[in-house]
PDB file of C-alpha atoms in Angstrom:
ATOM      1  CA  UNK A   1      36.955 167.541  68.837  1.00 44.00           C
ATOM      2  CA  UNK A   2      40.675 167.600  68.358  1.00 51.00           C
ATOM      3  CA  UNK A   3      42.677 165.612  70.892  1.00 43.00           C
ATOM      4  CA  UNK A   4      42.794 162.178  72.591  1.00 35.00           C
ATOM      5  CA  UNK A   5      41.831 161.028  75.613  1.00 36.00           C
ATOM      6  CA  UNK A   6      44.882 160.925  78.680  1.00 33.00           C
ATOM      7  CA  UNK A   7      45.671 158.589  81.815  1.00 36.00           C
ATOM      8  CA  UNK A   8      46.958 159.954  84.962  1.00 35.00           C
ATOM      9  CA  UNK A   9      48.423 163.142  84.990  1.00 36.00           C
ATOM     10  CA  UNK A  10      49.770 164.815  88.412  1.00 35.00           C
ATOM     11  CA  UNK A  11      49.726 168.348  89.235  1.00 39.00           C
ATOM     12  CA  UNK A  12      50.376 170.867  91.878  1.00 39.00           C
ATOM     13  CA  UNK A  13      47.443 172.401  93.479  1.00 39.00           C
ATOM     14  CA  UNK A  14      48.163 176.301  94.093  1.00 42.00           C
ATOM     15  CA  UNK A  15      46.649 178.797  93.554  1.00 42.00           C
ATOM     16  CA  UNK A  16      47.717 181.336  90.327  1.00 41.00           C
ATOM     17  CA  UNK A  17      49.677 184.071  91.668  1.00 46.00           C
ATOM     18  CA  UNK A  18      47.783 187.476  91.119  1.00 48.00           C
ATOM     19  CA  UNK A  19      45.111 186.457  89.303  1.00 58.00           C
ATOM     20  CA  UNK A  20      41.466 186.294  90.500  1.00 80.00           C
ATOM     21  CA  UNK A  21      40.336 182.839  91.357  1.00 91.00           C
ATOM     22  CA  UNK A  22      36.815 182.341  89.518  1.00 96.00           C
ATOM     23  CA  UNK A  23      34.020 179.873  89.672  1.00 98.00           C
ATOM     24  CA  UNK A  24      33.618 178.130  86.663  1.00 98.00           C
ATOM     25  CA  UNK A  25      31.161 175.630  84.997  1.00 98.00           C
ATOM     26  CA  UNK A  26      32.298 173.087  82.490  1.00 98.00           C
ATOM     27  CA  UNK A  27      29.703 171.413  81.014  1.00 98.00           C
ATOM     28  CA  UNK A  28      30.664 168.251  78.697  1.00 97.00           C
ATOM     29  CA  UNK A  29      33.732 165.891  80.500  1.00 96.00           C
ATOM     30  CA  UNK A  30      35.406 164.795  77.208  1.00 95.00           C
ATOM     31  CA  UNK A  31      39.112 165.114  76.136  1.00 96.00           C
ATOM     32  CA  UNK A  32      39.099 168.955  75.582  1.00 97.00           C
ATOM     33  CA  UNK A  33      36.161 169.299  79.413  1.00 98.00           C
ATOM     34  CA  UNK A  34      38.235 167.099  81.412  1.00 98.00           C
ATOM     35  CA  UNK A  35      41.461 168.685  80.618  1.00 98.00           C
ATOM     36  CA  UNK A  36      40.390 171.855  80.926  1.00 98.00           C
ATOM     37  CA  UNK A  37      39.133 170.721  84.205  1.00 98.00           C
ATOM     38  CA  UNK A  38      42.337 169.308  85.561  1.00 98.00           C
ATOM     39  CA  UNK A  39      44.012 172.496  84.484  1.00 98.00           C
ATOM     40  CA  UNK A  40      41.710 175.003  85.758  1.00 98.00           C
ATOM     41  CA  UNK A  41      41.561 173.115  89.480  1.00 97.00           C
ATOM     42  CA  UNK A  42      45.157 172.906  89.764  1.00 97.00           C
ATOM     43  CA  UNK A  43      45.247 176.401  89.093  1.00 96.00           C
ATOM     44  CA  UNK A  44      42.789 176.727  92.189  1.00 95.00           C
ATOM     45  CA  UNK A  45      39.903 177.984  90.477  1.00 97.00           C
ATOM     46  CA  UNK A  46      36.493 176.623  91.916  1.00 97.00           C
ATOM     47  CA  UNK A  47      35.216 174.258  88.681  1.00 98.00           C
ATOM     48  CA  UNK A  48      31.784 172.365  88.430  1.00 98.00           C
ATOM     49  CA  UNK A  49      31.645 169.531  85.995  1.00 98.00           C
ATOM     50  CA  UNK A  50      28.722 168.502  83.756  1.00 98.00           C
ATOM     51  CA  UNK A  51      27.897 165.505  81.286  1.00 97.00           C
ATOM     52  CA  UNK A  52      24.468 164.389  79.515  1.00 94.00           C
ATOM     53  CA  UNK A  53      25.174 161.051  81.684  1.00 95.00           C
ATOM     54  CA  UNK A  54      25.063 162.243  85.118  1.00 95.00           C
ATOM     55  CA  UNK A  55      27.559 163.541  87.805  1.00 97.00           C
ATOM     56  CA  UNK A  56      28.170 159.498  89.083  1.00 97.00           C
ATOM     57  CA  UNK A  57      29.545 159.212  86.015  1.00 97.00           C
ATOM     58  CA  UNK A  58      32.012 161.804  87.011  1.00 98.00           C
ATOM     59  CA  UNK A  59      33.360 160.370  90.142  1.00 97.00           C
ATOM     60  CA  UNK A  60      36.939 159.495  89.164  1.00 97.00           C
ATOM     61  CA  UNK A  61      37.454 162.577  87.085  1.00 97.00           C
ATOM     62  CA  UNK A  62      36.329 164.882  90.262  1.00 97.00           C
ATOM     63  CA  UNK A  63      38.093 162.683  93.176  1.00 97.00           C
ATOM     64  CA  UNK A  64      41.645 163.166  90.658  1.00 97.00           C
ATOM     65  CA  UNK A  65      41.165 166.809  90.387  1.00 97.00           C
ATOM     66  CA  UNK A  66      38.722 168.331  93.796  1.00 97.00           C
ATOM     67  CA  UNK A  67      36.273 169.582  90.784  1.00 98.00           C
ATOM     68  CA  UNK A  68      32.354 169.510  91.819  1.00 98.00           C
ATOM     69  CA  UNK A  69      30.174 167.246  89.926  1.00 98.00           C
ATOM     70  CA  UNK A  70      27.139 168.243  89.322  1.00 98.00           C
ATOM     71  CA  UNK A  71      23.869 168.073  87.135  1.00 97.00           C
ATOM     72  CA  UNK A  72      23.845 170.089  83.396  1.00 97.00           C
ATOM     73  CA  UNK A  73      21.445 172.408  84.744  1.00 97.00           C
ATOM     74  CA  UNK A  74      23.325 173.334  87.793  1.00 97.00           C
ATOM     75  CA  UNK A  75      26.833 174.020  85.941  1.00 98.00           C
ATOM     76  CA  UNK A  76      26.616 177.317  85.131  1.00 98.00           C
ATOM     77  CA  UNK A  77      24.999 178.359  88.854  1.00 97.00           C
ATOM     78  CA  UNK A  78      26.909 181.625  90.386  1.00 97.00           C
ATOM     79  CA  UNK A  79      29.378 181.161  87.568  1.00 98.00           C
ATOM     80  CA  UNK A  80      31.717 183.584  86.153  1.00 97.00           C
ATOM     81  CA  UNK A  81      32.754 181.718  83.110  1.00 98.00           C
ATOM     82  CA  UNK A  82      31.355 178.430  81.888  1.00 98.00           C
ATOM     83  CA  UNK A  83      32.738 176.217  79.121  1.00 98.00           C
ATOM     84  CA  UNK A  84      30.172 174.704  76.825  1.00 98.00           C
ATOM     85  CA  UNK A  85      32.233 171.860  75.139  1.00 98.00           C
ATOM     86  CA  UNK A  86      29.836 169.135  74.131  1.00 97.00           C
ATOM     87  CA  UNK A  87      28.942 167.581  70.406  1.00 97.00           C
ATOM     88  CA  UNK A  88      27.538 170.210  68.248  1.00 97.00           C
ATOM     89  CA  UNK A  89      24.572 167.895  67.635  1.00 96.00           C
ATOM     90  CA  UNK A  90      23.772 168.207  71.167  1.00 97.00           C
ATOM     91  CA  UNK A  91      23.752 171.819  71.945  1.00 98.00           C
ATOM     92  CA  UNK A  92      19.825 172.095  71.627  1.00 97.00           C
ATOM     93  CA  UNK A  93      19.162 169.396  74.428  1.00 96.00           C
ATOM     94  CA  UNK A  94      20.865 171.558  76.748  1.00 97.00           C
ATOM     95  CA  UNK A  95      18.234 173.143  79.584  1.00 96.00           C
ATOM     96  CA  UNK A  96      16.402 175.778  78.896  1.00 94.00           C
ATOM     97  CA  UNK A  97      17.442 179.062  81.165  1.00 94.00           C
ATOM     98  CA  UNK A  98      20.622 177.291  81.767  1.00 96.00           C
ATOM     99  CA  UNK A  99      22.491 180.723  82.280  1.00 97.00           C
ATOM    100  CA  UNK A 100      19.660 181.932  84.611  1.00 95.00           C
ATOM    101  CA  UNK A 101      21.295 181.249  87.812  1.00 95.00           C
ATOM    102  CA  UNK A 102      25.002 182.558  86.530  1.00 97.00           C
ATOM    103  CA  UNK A 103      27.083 185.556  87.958  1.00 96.00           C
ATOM    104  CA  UNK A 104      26.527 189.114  85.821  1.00 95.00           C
ATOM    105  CA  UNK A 105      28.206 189.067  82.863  1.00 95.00           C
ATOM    106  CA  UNK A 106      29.324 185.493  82.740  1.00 97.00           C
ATOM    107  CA  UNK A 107      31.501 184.628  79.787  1.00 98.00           C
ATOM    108  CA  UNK A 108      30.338 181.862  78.195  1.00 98.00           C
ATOM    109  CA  UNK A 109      32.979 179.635  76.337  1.00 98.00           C
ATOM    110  CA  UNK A 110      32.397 177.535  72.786  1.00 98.00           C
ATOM    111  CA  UNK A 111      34.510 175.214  72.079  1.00 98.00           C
ATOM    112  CA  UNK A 112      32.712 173.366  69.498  1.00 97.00           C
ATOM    113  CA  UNK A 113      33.030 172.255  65.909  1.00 97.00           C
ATOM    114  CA  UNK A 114      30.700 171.250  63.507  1.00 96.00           C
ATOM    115  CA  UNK A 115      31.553 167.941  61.890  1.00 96.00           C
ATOM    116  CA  UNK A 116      28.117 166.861  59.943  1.00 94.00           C
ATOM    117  CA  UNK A 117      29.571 163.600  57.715  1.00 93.00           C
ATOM    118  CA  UNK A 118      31.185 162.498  61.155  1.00 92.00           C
ATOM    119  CA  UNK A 119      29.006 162.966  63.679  1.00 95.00           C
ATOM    120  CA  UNK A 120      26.289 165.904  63.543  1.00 95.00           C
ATOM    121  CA  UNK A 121      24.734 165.310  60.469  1.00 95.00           C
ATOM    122  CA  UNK A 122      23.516 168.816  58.657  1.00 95.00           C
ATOM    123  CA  UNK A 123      22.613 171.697  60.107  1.00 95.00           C
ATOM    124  CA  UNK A 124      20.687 173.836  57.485  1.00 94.00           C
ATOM    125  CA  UNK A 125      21.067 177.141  59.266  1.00 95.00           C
ATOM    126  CA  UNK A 126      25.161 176.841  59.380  1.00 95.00           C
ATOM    127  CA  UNK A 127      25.487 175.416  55.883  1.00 92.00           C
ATOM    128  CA  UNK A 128      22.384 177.351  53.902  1.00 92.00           C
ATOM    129  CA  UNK A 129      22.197 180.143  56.200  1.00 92.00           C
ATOM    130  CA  UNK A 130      25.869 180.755  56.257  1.00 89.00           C
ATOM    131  CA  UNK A 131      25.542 181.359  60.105  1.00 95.00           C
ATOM    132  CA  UNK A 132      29.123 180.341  61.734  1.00 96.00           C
ATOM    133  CA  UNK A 133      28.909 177.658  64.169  1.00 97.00           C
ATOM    134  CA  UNK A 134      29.705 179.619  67.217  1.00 97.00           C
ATOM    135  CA  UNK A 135      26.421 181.684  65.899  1.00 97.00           C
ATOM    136  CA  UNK A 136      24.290 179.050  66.075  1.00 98.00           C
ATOM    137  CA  UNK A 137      25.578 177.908  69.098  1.00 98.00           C
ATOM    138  CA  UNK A 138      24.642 181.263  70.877  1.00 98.00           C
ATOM    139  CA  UNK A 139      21.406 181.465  69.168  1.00 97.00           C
ATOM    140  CA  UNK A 140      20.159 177.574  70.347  1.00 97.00           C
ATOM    141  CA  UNK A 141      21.191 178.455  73.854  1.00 97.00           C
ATOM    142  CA  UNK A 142      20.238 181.900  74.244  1.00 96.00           C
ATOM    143  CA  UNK A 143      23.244 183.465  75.222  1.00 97.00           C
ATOM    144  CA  UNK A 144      26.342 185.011  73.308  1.00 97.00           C
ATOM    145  CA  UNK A 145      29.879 183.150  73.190  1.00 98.00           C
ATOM    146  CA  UNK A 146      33.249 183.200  72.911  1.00 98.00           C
ATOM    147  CA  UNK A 147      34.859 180.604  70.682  1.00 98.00           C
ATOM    148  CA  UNK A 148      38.048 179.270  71.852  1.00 98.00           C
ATOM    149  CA  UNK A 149      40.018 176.202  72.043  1.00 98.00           C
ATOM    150  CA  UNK A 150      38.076 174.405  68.973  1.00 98.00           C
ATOM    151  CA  UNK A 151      41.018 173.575  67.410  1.00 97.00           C
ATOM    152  CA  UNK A 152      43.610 172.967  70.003  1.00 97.00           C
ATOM    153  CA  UNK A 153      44.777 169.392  70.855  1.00 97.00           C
ATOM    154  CA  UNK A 154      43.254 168.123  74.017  1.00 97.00           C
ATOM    155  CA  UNK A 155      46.516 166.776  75.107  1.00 98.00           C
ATOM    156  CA  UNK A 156      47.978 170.146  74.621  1.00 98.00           C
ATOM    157  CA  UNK A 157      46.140 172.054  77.255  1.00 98.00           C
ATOM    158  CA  UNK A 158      48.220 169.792  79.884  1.00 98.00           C
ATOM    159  CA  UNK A 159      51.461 169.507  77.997  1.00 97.00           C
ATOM    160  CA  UNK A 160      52.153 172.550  75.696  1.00 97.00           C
ATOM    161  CA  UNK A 161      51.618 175.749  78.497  1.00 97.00           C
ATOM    162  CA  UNK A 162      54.401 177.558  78.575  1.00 97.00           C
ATOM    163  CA  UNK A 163      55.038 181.229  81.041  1.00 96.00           C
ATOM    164  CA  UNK A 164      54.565 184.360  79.464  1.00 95.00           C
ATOM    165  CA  UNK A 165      57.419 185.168  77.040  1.00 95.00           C
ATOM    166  CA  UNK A 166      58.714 181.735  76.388  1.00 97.00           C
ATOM    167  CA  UNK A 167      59.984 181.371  72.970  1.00 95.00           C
ATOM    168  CA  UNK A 168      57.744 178.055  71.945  1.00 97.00           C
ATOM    169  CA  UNK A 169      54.532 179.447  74.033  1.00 98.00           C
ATOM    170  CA  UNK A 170      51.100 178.284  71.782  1.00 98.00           C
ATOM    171  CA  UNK A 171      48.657 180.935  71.022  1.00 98.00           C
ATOM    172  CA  UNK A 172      44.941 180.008  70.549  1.00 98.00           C
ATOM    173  CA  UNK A 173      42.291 182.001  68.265  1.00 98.00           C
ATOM    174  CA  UNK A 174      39.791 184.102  70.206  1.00 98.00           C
ATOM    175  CA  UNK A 175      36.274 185.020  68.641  1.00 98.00           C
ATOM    176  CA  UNK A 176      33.769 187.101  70.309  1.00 98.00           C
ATOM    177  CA  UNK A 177      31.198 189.574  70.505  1.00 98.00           C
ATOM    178  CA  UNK A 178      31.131 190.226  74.054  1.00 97.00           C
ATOM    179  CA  UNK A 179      34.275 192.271  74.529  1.00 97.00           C
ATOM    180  CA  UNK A 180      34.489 192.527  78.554  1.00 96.00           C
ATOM    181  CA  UNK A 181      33.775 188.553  78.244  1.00 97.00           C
ATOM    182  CA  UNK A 182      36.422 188.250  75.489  1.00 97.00           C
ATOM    183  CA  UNK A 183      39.200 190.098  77.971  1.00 96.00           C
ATOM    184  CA  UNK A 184      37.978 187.334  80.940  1.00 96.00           C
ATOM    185  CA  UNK A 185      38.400 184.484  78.280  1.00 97.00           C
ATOM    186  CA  UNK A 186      42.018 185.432  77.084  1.00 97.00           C
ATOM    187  CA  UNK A 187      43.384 186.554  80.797  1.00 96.00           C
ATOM    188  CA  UNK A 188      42.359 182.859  81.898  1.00 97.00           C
ATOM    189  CA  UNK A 189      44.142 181.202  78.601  1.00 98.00           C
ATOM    190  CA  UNK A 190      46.869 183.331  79.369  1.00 97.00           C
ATOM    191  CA  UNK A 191      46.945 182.101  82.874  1.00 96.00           C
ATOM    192  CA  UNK A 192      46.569 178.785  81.758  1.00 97.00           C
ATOM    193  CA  UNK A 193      49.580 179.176  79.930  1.00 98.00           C
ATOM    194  CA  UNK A 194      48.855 180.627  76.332  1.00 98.00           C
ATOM    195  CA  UNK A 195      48.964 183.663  74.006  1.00 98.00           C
ATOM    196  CA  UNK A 196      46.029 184.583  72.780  1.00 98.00           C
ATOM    197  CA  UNK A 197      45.452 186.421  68.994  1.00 98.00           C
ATOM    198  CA  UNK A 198      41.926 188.249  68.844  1.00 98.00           C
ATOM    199  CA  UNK A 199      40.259 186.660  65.824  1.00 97.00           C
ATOM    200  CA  UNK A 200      37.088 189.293  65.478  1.00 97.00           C
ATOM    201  CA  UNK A 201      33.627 189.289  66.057  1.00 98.00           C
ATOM    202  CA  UNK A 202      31.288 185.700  66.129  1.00 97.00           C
ATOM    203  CA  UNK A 203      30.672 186.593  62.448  1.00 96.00           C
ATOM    204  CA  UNK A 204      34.780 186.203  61.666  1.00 96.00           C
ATOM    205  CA  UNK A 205      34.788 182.820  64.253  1.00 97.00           C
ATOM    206  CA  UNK A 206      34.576 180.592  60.776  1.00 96.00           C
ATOM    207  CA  UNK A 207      38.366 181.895  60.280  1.00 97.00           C
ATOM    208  CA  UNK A 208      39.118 179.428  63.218  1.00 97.00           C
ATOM    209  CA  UNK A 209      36.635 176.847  62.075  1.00 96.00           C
ATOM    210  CA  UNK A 210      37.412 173.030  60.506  1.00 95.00           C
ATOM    211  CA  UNK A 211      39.299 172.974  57.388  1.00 94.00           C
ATOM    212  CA  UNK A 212      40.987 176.448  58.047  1.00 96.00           C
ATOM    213  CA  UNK A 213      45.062 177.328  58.529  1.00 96.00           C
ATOM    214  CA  UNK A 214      44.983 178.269  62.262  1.00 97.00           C
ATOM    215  CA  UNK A 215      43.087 174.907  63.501  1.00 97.00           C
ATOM    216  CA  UNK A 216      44.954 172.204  64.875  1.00 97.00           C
ATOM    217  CA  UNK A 217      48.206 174.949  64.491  1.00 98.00           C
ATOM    218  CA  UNK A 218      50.284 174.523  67.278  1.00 98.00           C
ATOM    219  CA  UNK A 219      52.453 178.170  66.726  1.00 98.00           C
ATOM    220  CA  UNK A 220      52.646 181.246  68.740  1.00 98.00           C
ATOM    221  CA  UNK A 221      51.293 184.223  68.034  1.00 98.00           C
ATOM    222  CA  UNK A 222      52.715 185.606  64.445  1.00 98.00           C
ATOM    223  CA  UNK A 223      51.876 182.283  62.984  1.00 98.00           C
ATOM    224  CA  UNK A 224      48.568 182.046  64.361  1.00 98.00           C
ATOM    225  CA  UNK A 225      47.959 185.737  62.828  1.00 98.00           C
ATOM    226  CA  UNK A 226      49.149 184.906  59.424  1.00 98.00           C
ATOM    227  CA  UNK A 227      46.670 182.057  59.458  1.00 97.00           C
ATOM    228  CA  UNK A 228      43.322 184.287  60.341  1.00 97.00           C
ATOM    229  CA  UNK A 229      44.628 186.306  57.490  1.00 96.00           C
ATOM    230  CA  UNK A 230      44.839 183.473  54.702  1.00 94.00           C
ATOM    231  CA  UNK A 231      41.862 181.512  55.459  1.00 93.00           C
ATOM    232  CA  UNK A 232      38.821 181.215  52.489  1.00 86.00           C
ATOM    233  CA  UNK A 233      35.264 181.634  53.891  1.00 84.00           C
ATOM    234  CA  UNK A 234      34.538 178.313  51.413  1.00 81.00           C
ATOM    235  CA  UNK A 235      33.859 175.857  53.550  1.00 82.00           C
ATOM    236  CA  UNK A 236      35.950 172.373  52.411  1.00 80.00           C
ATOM    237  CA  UNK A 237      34.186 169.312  51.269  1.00 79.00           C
ATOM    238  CA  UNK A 238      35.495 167.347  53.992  1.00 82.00           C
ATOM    239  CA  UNK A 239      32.810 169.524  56.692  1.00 84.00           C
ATOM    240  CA  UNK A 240      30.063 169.764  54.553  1.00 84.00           C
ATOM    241  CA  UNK A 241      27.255 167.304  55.053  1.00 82.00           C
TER     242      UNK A 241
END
């Protein structure tokens, strides 16, 4: 995952003016989880936090921010939206029926990136199959995705939002098939203090993938466009196993 880790960072608590405050599951408390986490709290929304090591583990991170820990199974429980950002190796050791227990139509979020010669090792059906990795991802856990925020800087999410309109405002790539759960994903990065650019279906998500223009951009909107446009589907040598 892009990003580094962070010390301290202090934020207002309040509420986000005329938006709808959601509950939302985060499951993986790494750079990109536990910034998304201090973000999405300060913004008021109601966030349970998940790791493969346990919620003790997850003491500091939830006394800094007033987010719930809780166990993997029990992240996604009455949630509206829940964030699946763990290693892409690990994806298929998450519980069965985890989605069971969510609200109707919960958007789920993918943040992941396959990296097989640094950490995953292959995954036949991605690189023989062709299937994108936000695919697969949706297929081992039995429920569609959005893909979002796999190639923005972790740091970012708490020092590059920006209001609506602001000349330097960052916009992320969006990928979905769920449309109504693509519209909750890019209303809450807007809120959160980004443009969004709709990148197509889960089939088009490898135009955001590693190796491609638009990841690790940090441009707004037109330049984030351009990029989706010039991208190869030939995946580079550096992310094949």
């Amino acid at each position: 995952m892009l990003g580094t880790g962070v010390g301290d960072h202090h934020q207002e608590h309040q509420p986000w003016k005329g938006v709808a405050l959601m509950k939302i599951g985060i499951i993986g408390a790494g750079n990109i989880g536990g910034n998304l986490t201090r973000r999405l709290t300060a913004l008021g929304h109601d966030v349970s936090v998940a790791n493969s090591r346990g919620p003790h583990t997850l003491t500091a991170l939830a006394e800094e921010t007033g987010a719930t820990p809780v166990e993997v199974g029990e992240a996604a429980r009455d949630a509206d939206v829940v964030v699946v950002t763990v290693p892409l190796k690990a994806v298929p050791d998450l519980p069965s029926g985890l989605f069971d227990g969510a609200a109707d139509g919960v958007a789920v979020i993918d943040t992941g990136n396959y990296y097989p010669q640094q950490r995953d090792g292959k995954i036949a059906a991605i690189e023989d199959e062709g299937l994108t990795e936000s695919g697969w991802t949706a297929r081992q856990i039995g429920h569609t995705v959005v893909k979002a925020f796999n190639g923005t800087y972790a740091q970012d999410i708490l020092d590059r939002h920006r209001p609506a309109g602001a000349p330097d405002r960052m916009a992320l790539p969006v990928a979905g098939d769920d449309e109504a759960a693509k519209r909750v994903v890019r209303a809450l990065i807007d809120e959160l203090g980004f443009d969004t650019v709709d990148a197509g279906s889960l089939a088009d998500s490898w135009r955001q993938q590693p190796g491609t223009p638009v990841y690790g951009l940090q441009e707004g909107t037109e330049a984030v466009t351009k990029a989706l446009a010039e991208v190869s589907p030939e995946r580079s040598a550096d992310f094949r196993a």
